[in-house]
Amino acid sequence: MSTHIDTTCVQGGYHPGNGEPRTPPIVASTTFKYTSSEQMSRLFDLSESGYFYTRLSNPTSDTVAAKICEMEGGVAAMLTSSGQAANFFALFNICNAGDHIVASSAIYGGTYNLINVTMRKMNISCTLVNPDCTPEELEAAFQPNTRAVFAESLSNPSVMVLDFEKFVSAAHNHGVPIIVDNTFPTPINCRPIEYGVDIVTHSTTKYMDGHATVVGGAIVDSGNFDWMAHTEKFPGMTEPDDSYHGVTYAKDFGKAGYIIKATAQLMRDFGSTPAPINAWILGTHLESLGVRMHRHCENAQKVAEWAAQDPRISWVTYPGLPGDKYHALAEKYMPNGTCGVIALGIPGGRDHVSAVLDSLKLVSIATHVADARSCVLYPAGTTHRQLTDEQLEEAGVGIDLVRLSCGIENAEDIIADLDQALTAAETK
Ligand SMILES: *Cc1c(COP(=O)(O)O)cnc(C)c1O
């Protein structure tokens, strides 16, 4: 039966049998009991599937991963303890020291540091490209040792819509997978696999949880990238793993190989596992994602339209506005809406921006976006403060940029609060 995405949100991933709990149980157990050591050995060898230690996998987390997998249209998925862990695992699962990544420069500050600072220390280099670059400029970023392309479907915080066609074809022309962080639109508004993306990542901390309660991440594999066709590039996928008695992930596990490798090696060694209770909270909150995303987008559209005509705001970026630079791409790739985040230009310098934010009463100042409560953030002063002015420009984050995350309150109340804060700041 083919169902709509908002139905999958509610019912996907968990299908109880007769007399079983209607909601997934929280399996708060670190370990699992077996009657034979023989069977336990087979589990450790990956020759049989099953649970043995929650650092690697847990039934509650798997239920939620299965729901997200269905929503994205993937073949296998895993949860991680954070979005940072998801993006690191997604890349490190296929990149070794000496390898190279092509990444969009318009990405979340934490991911920018991960790729541009920390992974460089592991001798994995990167070339950052402006997502609006020409196909030729994108082409020039590739090297013989390039192993992946990374981008965000809708960038945080600049809400630029990715030109999927341009990025997907460049990656595939070079025989490497493209990994897309789909945190902002969520699968409700965008399913990157339908546009040819190979691997999708999430910070579930944002809309998926949606209530600012649990930090988490997810990786979904489309199963579409043919690792065996590029054996020289991805030995970790296509050659025997000595740390697992010689299994070859792409061969022995077929389309599930990428996620099994990330679980077997990276979860085993780095242990960025979500707590089962956190996975359960995420799973429960995911049930309302369809309804919430609709409201977030509706509110953001109203606020953006109001801000666009207010003389105290110098510019508004929201792909839902007909005049927006990314409107056409949004219509093409996210026809039902984008997200609740809009970017505003508040002129007058750092002190004035701060005065406006300090005058807000309903909308809170928070290092967060994408939850039920409206909030604002001044990236140049917080999440992106490590970047130089030049890097800020490159990341699409100006000195006057304020990121406003529209919650699911009544839009009129959000607008009234912004209005009074802008007035109050003028007289300060
Ligand atoms: C927040 C965020 C991350 C990092 O996720 P955490 O859950 O905070 O670790 C990665 N990518 C995007 C687009 C984000 O918004």
Short mmCIF file of C-alpha atoms and ligand atoms in Angstrom, two decimals:
data_model
loop_
_atom_site.label_atom_id
_atom_site.label_comp_id
_atom_site.label_asym_id
_atom_site.label_seq_id
_atom_site.Cartn_x
_atom_site.Cartn_y
_atom_site.Cartn_z
CA MET A 1 0.00 0.00 0.00
CA SER A 2 1.43 3.36 -0.93
CA THR A 3 0.81 5.99 1.71
CA HIS A 4 1.40 9.71 1.97
CA ILE A 5 4.42 11.00 3.83
CA ASP A 6 2.40 12.44 6.74
CA THR A 7 0.83 9.01 7.26
CA THR A 8 4.27 7.40 7.30
CA CYS A 9 5.24 9.89 10.04
CA VAL A 10 2.49 8.53 12.23
CA GLN A 11 2.53 4.83 11.40
CA GLY A 12 5.94 4.06 9.88
CA GLY A 13 8.66 1.96 11.45
CA TYR A 14 6.63 0.08 14.04
CA HIS A 15 3.98 -2.51 13.27
CA PRO A 16 2.89 -4.31 16.44
CA GLY A 17 1.43 -7.79 16.28
CA ASN A 18 -1.66 -9.09 18.04
CA GLY A 19 -1.68 -8.13 21.72
CA GLU A 20 1.60 -6.19 21.49
CA PRO A 21 1.99 -2.62 22.79
CA ARG A 22 0.43 0.01 20.52
CA THR A 23 3.45 2.29 20.96
CA PRO A 24 7.03 1.02 20.71
CA PRO A 25 8.41 -0.11 24.06
CA ILE A 26 11.48 1.63 25.47
CA VAL A 27 14.07 -1.13 25.65
CA ALA A 28 16.16 0.31 28.46
CA SER A 29 18.70 -2.48 28.41
CA THR A 30 22.40 -2.21 27.65
CA THR A 31 22.68 -5.88 26.90
CA PHE A 32 20.75 -8.91 25.62
CA LYS A 33 20.72 -12.48 26.91
CA TYR A 34 21.44 -15.61 24.88
CA THR A 35 21.38 -19.27 25.81
CA SER A 36 24.32 -20.29 23.64
CA SER A 37 27.74 -18.71 23.34
CA GLU A 38 27.81 -20.11 19.81
CA GLN A 39 24.95 -17.80 18.79
CA MET A 40 26.57 -14.85 20.56
CA SER A 41 29.71 -15.50 18.49
CA ARG A 42 27.72 -15.41 15.28
CA LEU A 43 26.26 -12.05 16.30
CA PHE A 44 29.76 -10.70 16.94
CA ASP A 45 30.88 -12.00 13.55
CA LEU A 46 27.91 -10.25 11.88
CA SER A 47 26.99 -13.61 10.38
CA GLU A 48 23.65 -13.44 12.18
CA SER A 49 21.66 -10.32 12.95
CA GLY A 50 20.40 -9.57 16.45
CA TYR A 51 21.00 -7.36 19.44
CA PHE A 52 23.83 -7.86 21.87
CA TYR A 53 24.98 -4.47 23.14
CA THR A 54 23.13 -1.14 22.92
CA ARG A 55 26.28 0.80 21.90
CA LEU A 56 25.87 -0.91 18.50
CA SER A 57 22.12 -1.21 18.23
CA ASN A 58 18.94 -1.21 20.23
CA PRO A 59 15.37 -2.20 19.26
CA THR A 60 13.83 1.16 20.25
CA SER A 61 16.38 3.13 18.22
CA ASP A 62 15.95 0.76 15.28
CA THR A 63 12.19 1.33 15.28
CA VAL A 64 12.71 5.08 14.98
CA ALA A 65 15.47 4.66 12.38
CA ALA A 66 13.05 2.49 10.37
CA LYS A 67 10.42 5.23 10.49
CA ILE A 68 12.90 7.86 9.24
CA CYS A 69 14.15 5.40 6.60
CA GLU A 70 10.61 4.92 5.27
CA MET A 71 10.00 8.67 5.28
CA GLU A 72 13.15 9.33 3.24
CA GLY A 73 12.56 6.39 0.91
CA GLY A 74 15.86 4.73 1.84
CA VAL A 75 16.85 1.08 2.28
CA ALA A 76 18.70 1.26 5.61
CA ALA A 77 19.12 3.83 8.37
CA MET A 78 20.69 4.38 11.77
CA LEU A 79 20.29 6.87 14.57
CA THR A 80 23.22 8.67 16.13
CA SER A 81 23.48 10.65 19.35
CA SER A 82 23.64 13.99 17.47
CA GLY A 83 23.54 15.53 14.03
CA GLN A 84 27.28 16.16 14.29
CA ALA A 85 27.88 12.43 14.78
CA ALA A 86 25.60 11.67 11.81
CA ASN A 87 27.54 13.92 9.43
CA PHE A 88 30.91 12.74 10.72
CA PHE A 89 29.94 9.07 10.41
CA ALA A 90 28.38 9.58 6.98
CA LEU A 91 31.67 10.97 5.66
CA PHE A 92 34.20 8.99 7.70
CA ASN A 93 32.49 5.73 6.73
CA ILE A 94 33.90 6.19 3.21
CA CYS A 95 36.83 8.62 3.61
CA ASN A 96 40.30 7.65 4.79
CA ALA A 97 43.38 9.73 5.55
CA GLY A 98 44.59 11.17 2.25
CA ASP A 99 41.08 11.48 0.82
CA HIS A 100 39.23 14.64 -0.14
CA ILE A 101 35.66 15.97 0.10
CA VAL A 102 33.89 18.57 -2.04
CA ALA A 103 31.48 20.47 0.20
CA SER A 104 29.08 23.33 -0.18
CA SER A 105 30.28 26.33 1.81
CA ALA A 106 26.70 27.18 2.86
CA ILE A 107 26.42 24.69 5.69
CA TYR A 108 25.76 24.66 9.43
CA GLY A 109 28.64 26.17 11.46
CA GLY A 110 29.30 22.93 13.32
CA THR A 111 29.56 20.95 10.10
CA TYR A 112 31.81 23.63 8.62
CA ASN A 113 34.22 23.19 11.53
CA LEU A 114 33.96 19.40 11.36
CA ILE A 115 34.91 19.31 7.68
CA ASN A 116 37.18 22.32 7.47
CA VAL A 117 39.10 21.98 10.75
CA THR A 118 38.74 18.66 12.55
CA MET A 119 38.68 16.30 9.57
CA ARG A 120 41.72 18.11 8.15
CA LYS A 121 43.58 16.98 11.29
CA MET A 122 42.75 13.43 10.16
CA ASN A 123 44.34 14.30 6.82
CA ILE A 124 40.97 14.34 5.06
CA SER A 125 40.98 17.58 3.09
CA CYS A 126 38.11 19.51 1.56
CA THR A 127 37.33 22.07 -1.08
CA LEU A 128 34.43 24.34 -0.22
CA VAL A 129 32.34 25.62 -3.08
CA ASN A 130 29.70 28.30 -3.17
CA PRO A 131 26.46 26.38 -3.84
CA ASP A 132 25.56 28.96 -6.48
CA CYS A 133 28.76 28.26 -8.43
CA THR A 134 28.67 27.39 -12.12
CA PRO A 135 28.91 23.72 -13.16
CA GLU A 136 32.48 24.50 -14.33
CA GLU A 137 33.48 25.90 -10.94
CA LEU A 138 32.00 22.84 -9.24
CA GLU A 139 33.86 20.60 -11.67
CA ALA A 140 37.14 22.32 -10.80
CA ALA A 141 36.73 21.45 -7.12
CA PHE A 142 37.16 17.71 -7.73
CA GLN A 143 40.49 15.94 -7.29
CA PRO A 144 41.60 12.38 -8.08
CA ASN A 145 41.27 11.60 -4.33
CA THR A 146 37.74 13.07 -3.95
CA ARG A 147 35.50 10.52 -2.22
CA ALA A 148 32.27 12.39 -1.48
CA VAL A 149 30.23 15.50 -2.13
CA PHE A 150 28.47 17.10 0.82
CA ALA A 151 25.75 19.77 0.90
CA GLU A 152 22.61 20.85 2.74
CA SER A 153 19.26 20.65 0.95
CA LEU A 154 18.23 23.92 2.60
CA SER A 155 21.15 25.64 4.26
CA ASN A 156 21.32 26.60 7.93
CA PRO A 157 21.07 29.51 8.55
CA SER A 158 20.96 31.17 5.12
CA VAL A 159 18.01 29.09 3.74
CA MET A 160 19.57 28.65 0.29
CA VAL A 161 17.94 25.84 -1.70
CA LEU A 162 20.38 23.33 -3.18
CA ASP A 163 20.49 22.90 -6.94
CA PHE A 164 20.24 19.12 -6.64
CA GLU A 165 20.65 18.43 -10.34
CA LYS A 166 23.95 20.32 -10.52
CA PHE A 167 25.43 18.70 -7.41
CA VAL A 168 24.15 15.16 -8.03
CA SER A 169 25.41 15.03 -11.61
CA ALA A 170 28.83 16.42 -10.64
CA ALA A 171 29.22 13.77 -7.91
CA HIS A 172 28.11 10.92 -10.13
CA ASN A 173 30.24 12.07 -13.08
CA HIS A 174 33.19 11.67 -10.73
CA GLY A 175 32.08 8.27 -9.42
CA VAL A 176 31.47 9.42 -5.85
CA PRO A 177 28.31 9.54 -3.72
CA ILE A 178 26.57 12.72 -2.69
CA ILE A 179 25.60 13.11 0.96
CA VAL A 180 22.89 15.68 1.74
CA ASP A 181 21.97 17.02 5.16
CA ASN A 182 18.17 17.29 4.96
CA THR A 183 17.61 18.71 8.46
CA PHE A 184 15.75 21.90 7.51
CA PRO A 185 13.07 20.79 5.03
CA THR A 186 12.71 17.30 6.60
CA PRO A 187 11.33 14.50 4.41
CA ILE A 188 7.91 16.19 4.70
CA ASN A 189 9.04 18.91 2.32
CA CYS A 190 11.99 17.34 0.49
CA ARG A 191 13.12 13.78 -0.17
CA PRO A 192 16.65 14.09 -1.60
CA ILE A 193 16.81 10.43 -2.65
CA GLU A 194 14.10 11.18 -5.23
CA TYR A 195 16.53 13.69 -6.78
CA GLY A 196 19.40 11.21 -6.98
CA VAL A 197 21.10 11.79 -3.63
CA ASP A 198 22.84 8.70 -2.27
CA ILE A 199 22.96 9.30 1.47
CA VAL A 200 20.80 11.59 3.61
CA THR A 201 21.70 12.86 7.07
CA HIS A 202 19.74 14.65 9.75
CA SER A 203 20.12 16.56 12.91
CA THR A 204 16.90 15.16 14.41
CA THR A 205 17.41 17.79 17.13
CA LYS A 206 15.62 20.29 14.91
CA TYR A 207 12.15 19.77 13.36
CA MET A 208 12.11 16.01 13.73
CA ASP A 209 12.15 16.26 17.53
CA GLY A 210 10.63 19.70 17.13
CA HIS A 211 10.12 20.47 20.81
CA ALA A 212 13.72 21.30 21.80
CA THR A 213 13.91 18.20 23.98
CA VAL A 214 16.44 15.69 22.60
CA VAL A 215 19.67 16.03 20.61
CA GLY A 216 20.03 13.36 17.94
CA GLY A 217 20.96 12.49 14.39
CA ALA A 218 20.18 10.02 11.64
CA ILE A 219 21.80 8.60 8.51
CA VAL A 220 19.70 7.11 5.71
CA ASP A 221 21.20 5.21 2.79
CA SER A 222 19.37 5.05 -0.55
CA GLY A 223 21.22 1.85 -1.40
CA ASN A 224 21.72 3.28 -4.88
CA PHE A 225 25.45 3.97 -4.95
CA ASP A 226 27.34 1.14 -6.64
CA TRP A 227 30.43 0.75 -4.43
CA MET A 228 31.63 -2.34 -6.30
CA ALA A 229 31.82 -0.29 -9.51
CA HIS A 230 34.43 1.92 -7.80
CA THR A 231 36.47 -0.58 -5.80
CA GLU A 232 39.68 1.47 -5.99
CA LYS A 233 37.99 4.46 -4.36
CA PHE A 234 36.17 2.73 -1.52
CA PRO A 235 38.32 -0.13 -0.22
CA GLY A 236 36.53 0.03 3.14
CA MET A 237 33.31 -0.99 1.41
CA THR A 238 34.73 -3.38 -1.15
CA GLU A 239 37.65 -5.14 0.56
CA PRO A 240 37.52 -7.56 3.51
CA ASP A 241 37.38 -6.00 6.99
CA ASP A 242 40.02 -7.68 9.16
CA SER A 243 38.37 -6.33 12.29
CA TYR A 244 35.29 -8.43 11.39
CA HIS A 245 36.77 -11.72 10.20
CA GLY A 246 36.98 -10.61 6.64
CA VAL A 247 33.45 -9.46 5.83
CA THR A 248 33.16 -7.29 2.72
CA TYR A 249 30.37 -4.81 3.37
CA ALA A 250 29.26 -4.00 -0.19
CA LYS A 251 29.37 -7.66 -1.21
CA ASP A 252 28.13 -9.51 1.87
CA PHE A 253 25.35 -7.10 2.84
CA GLY A 254 24.36 -5.65 -0.55
CA LYS A 255 22.35 -2.46 -0.25
CA ALA A 256 22.54 -2.48 3.55
CA GLY A 257 26.37 -2.55 3.50
CA TYR A 258 27.00 1.14 4.08
CA ILE A 259 24.82 1.37 7.21
CA ILE A 260 26.07 -1.99 8.54
CA LYS A 261 29.66 -0.79 8.13
CA ALA A 262 28.90 2.50 9.93
CA THR A 263 27.27 0.57 12.78
CA ALA A 264 29.81 -2.23 12.99
CA GLN A 265 32.91 -0.04 12.80
CA LEU A 266 32.03 3.52 13.75
CA MET A 267 29.46 2.88 16.47
CA ARG A 268 31.70 0.16 17.83
CA ASP A 269 34.72 2.46 17.97
CA PHE A 270 33.25 5.92 18.58
CA GLY A 271 30.08 4.98 20.43
CA SER A 272 27.90 7.95 19.46
CA THR A 273 24.76 6.00 20.33
CA PRO A 274 21.45 7.63 21.26
CA ALA A 275 19.90 6.60 24.57
CA PRO A 276 16.81 4.42 23.93
CA ILE A 277 14.67 6.90 25.88
CA ASN A 278 15.83 9.72 23.58
CA ALA A 279 15.09 7.62 20.52
CA TRP A 280 11.62 6.95 21.92
CA ILE A 281 10.95 10.65 22.55
CA LEU A 282 12.07 11.38 18.99
CA GLY A 283 9.82 8.64 17.63
CA THR A 284 6.81 10.04 19.47
CA HIS A 285 7.48 13.60 18.32
CA LEU A 286 7.94 12.42 14.72
CA GLU A 287 4.29 11.39 14.64
CA SER A 288 3.21 15.05 14.43
CA LEU A 289 5.96 16.17 12.02
CA GLY A 290 3.61 16.47 9.03
CA VAL A 291 1.19 18.71 10.89
CA ARG A 292 3.95 20.77 12.49
CA MET A 293 5.92 21.39 9.28
CA HIS A 294 2.77 22.65 7.61
CA ARG A 295 2.19 25.16 10.42
CA HIS A 296 5.88 26.20 10.60
CA CYS A 297 5.81 26.99 6.86
CA GLU A 298 2.48 28.80 7.02
CA ASN A 299 3.74 31.01 9.87
CA ALA A 300 7.08 31.70 8.21
CA GLN A 301 5.32 32.72 5.02
CA LYS A 302 3.14 35.23 6.90
CA VAL A 303 6.06 36.64 8.88
CA ALA A 304 8.24 36.88 5.76
CA GLU A 305 5.52 38.74 3.86
CA TRP A 306 5.10 41.17 6.75
CA ALA A 307 8.87 41.70 7.12
CA ALA A 308 9.34 42.24 3.39
CA GLN A 309 7.18 45.38 3.50
CA ASP A 310 8.54 46.76 6.80
CA PRO A 311 11.02 49.63 6.26
CA ARG A 312 12.94 48.79 9.46
CA ILE A 313 14.04 45.48 7.93
CA SER A 314 16.48 45.85 5.01
CA TRP A 315 16.00 42.46 3.39
CA VAL A 316 14.24 39.12 3.93
CA THR A 317 15.36 35.75 2.70
CA TYR A 318 12.66 33.12 2.55
CA PRO A 319 12.30 30.79 -0.42
CA GLY A 320 8.51 31.06 -0.13
CA LEU A 321 8.62 34.72 -1.22
CA PRO A 322 8.07 35.05 -4.99
CA GLY A 323 10.98 37.49 -5.31
CA ASP A 324 13.42 35.29 -3.41
CA LYS A 325 16.61 34.21 -5.15
CA TYR A 326 15.79 30.57 -4.36
CA HIS A 327 12.06 30.68 -5.12
CA ALA A 328 12.38 28.80 -8.42
CA LEU A 329 14.57 26.09 -6.90
CA ALA A 330 12.16 25.78 -3.98
CA GLU A 331 9.23 25.38 -6.39
CA LYS A 332 11.16 22.67 -8.18
CA TYR A 333 12.50 20.70 -5.22
CA MET A 334 10.28 21.67 -2.27
CA PRO A 335 6.91 22.47 -3.85
CA ASN A 336 4.93 22.03 -0.62
CA GLY A 337 7.07 24.43 1.42
CA THR A 338 10.56 24.74 2.83
CA CYS A 339 10.80 25.30 6.60
CA GLY A 340 9.97 27.81 9.32
CA VAL A 341 13.32 29.58 9.29
CA ILE A 342 13.67 32.96 7.68
CA ALA A 343 16.67 35.26 7.53
CA LEU A 344 16.25 38.99 8.07
CA GLY A 345 18.61 41.88 7.60
CA ILE A 346 18.45 44.31 10.49
CA PRO A 347 20.59 47.35 9.67
CA GLY A 348 22.28 49.63 12.18
CA GLY A 349 25.17 47.52 13.43
CA ARG A 350 25.75 44.95 16.15
CA ASP A 351 24.46 47.08 19.04
CA HIS A 352 21.19 47.86 17.31
CA VAL A 353 20.62 44.21 16.33
CA SER A 354 21.23 43.24 19.96
CA ALA A 355 18.82 45.93 21.19
CA VAL A 356 16.06 44.58 18.92
CA LEU A 357 16.61 41.02 20.07
CA ASP A 358 16.75 42.08 23.73
CA SER A 359 13.34 43.78 23.34
CA LEU A 360 11.52 40.64 22.21
CA LYS A 361 8.99 39.23 24.65
CA LEU A 362 7.42 36.18 23.00
CA VAL A 363 10.21 35.20 20.62
CA SER A 364 13.17 34.01 22.66
CA ILE A 365 16.90 34.32 22.07
CA ALA A 366 18.12 30.73 21.77
CA THR A 367 20.97 28.81 20.17
CA HIS A 368 18.40 26.67 18.50
CA VAL A 369 16.06 26.62 15.56
CA ALA A 370 13.21 24.56 14.34
CA ASP A 371 11.14 23.87 17.40
CA ALA A 372 7.58 24.65 18.42
CA ARG A 373 8.54 27.96 20.09
CA SER A 374 9.65 30.88 17.96
CA CYS A 375 13.21 31.96 18.55
CA VAL A 376 15.91 34.19 17.11
CA LEU A 377 19.63 33.89 16.77
CA TYR A 378 22.32 36.29 15.67
CA PRO A 379 24.78 33.92 13.90
CA ALA A 380 27.66 36.38 13.46
CA GLY A 381 27.71 36.80 17.23
CA THR A 382 27.20 33.14 18.21
CA THR A 383 27.24 29.95 16.06
CA HIS A 384 29.50 31.43 13.38
CA ARG A 385 31.67 33.61 15.61
CA GLN A 386 34.83 31.56 14.87
CA LEU A 387 34.65 32.59 11.22
CA THR A 388 36.40 35.60 9.76
CA ASP A 389 34.34 38.27 7.94
CA GLU A 390 35.40 36.68 4.63
CA GLN A 391 34.38 33.20 5.73
CA LEU A 392 31.08 34.63 6.97
CA GLU A 393 30.37 36.03 3.51
CA GLU A 394 31.32 32.71 1.92
CA ALA A 395 28.96 30.88 4.28
CA GLY A 396 26.19 33.30 3.31
CA VAL A 397 26.05 34.86 6.78
CA GLY A 398 26.27 38.65 6.84
CA ILE A 399 26.93 40.86 9.85
CA ASP A 400 23.28 42.10 9.78
CA LEU A 401 21.74 38.61 9.42
CA VAL A 402 19.25 37.55 12.06
CA ARG A 403 17.86 34.06 11.87
CA LEU A 404 14.25 33.84 12.94
CA SER A 405 12.77 30.41 13.51
CA CYS A 406 9.00 30.65 13.33
CA GLY A 407 7.34 28.25 15.74
CA ILE A 408 3.82 26.90 15.68
CA GLU A 409 2.22 29.73 17.71
CA ASN A 410 -0.30 32.06 16.09
CA ALA A 411 1.48 34.05 13.35
CA GLU A 412 -0.17 37.32 14.42
CA ASP A 413 1.45 37.10 17.84
CA ILE A 414 4.90 36.50 16.34
CA ILE A 415 4.50 39.52 14.05
CA ALA A 416 3.23 41.74 16.89
CA ASP A 417 6.28 40.83 19.00
CA LEU A 418 8.74 41.66 16.21
CA ASP A 419 6.93 44.90 15.56
CA GLN A 420 7.09 46.09 19.17
CA ALA A 421 10.77 45.06 19.51
CA LEU A 422 11.80 47.04 16.43
CA THR A 423 9.97 50.08 17.82
CA ALA A 424 11.39 49.66 21.31
CA ALA A 425 14.97 49.39 19.99
CA GLU A 426 14.64 52.69 18.12
CA THR A 427 14.12 54.58 21.35
CA LYS A 428 16.91 52.81 23.27
C1 LIG B 1 21.99 21.53 14.08
C2 LIG B 1 22.48 21.03 12.79
C3 LIG B 1 23.49 20.06 12.73
C4 LIG B 1 24.17 19.53 13.97
O1 LIG B 1 23.28 18.75 14.69
P1 LIG B 1 23.35 18.51 16.29
O2 LIG B 1 22.16 17.65 16.51
O3 LIG B 1 23.29 19.84 16.95
O4 LIG B 1 24.63 17.82 16.57
C5 LIG B 1 23.88 19.60 11.49
N1 LIG B 1 23.31 20.06 10.37
C6 LIG B 1 22.33 21.01 10.38
C7 LIG B 1 21.75 21.49 9.11
C8 LIG B 1 21.89 21.52 11.60
O5 LIG B 1 20.93 22.44 11.60
#
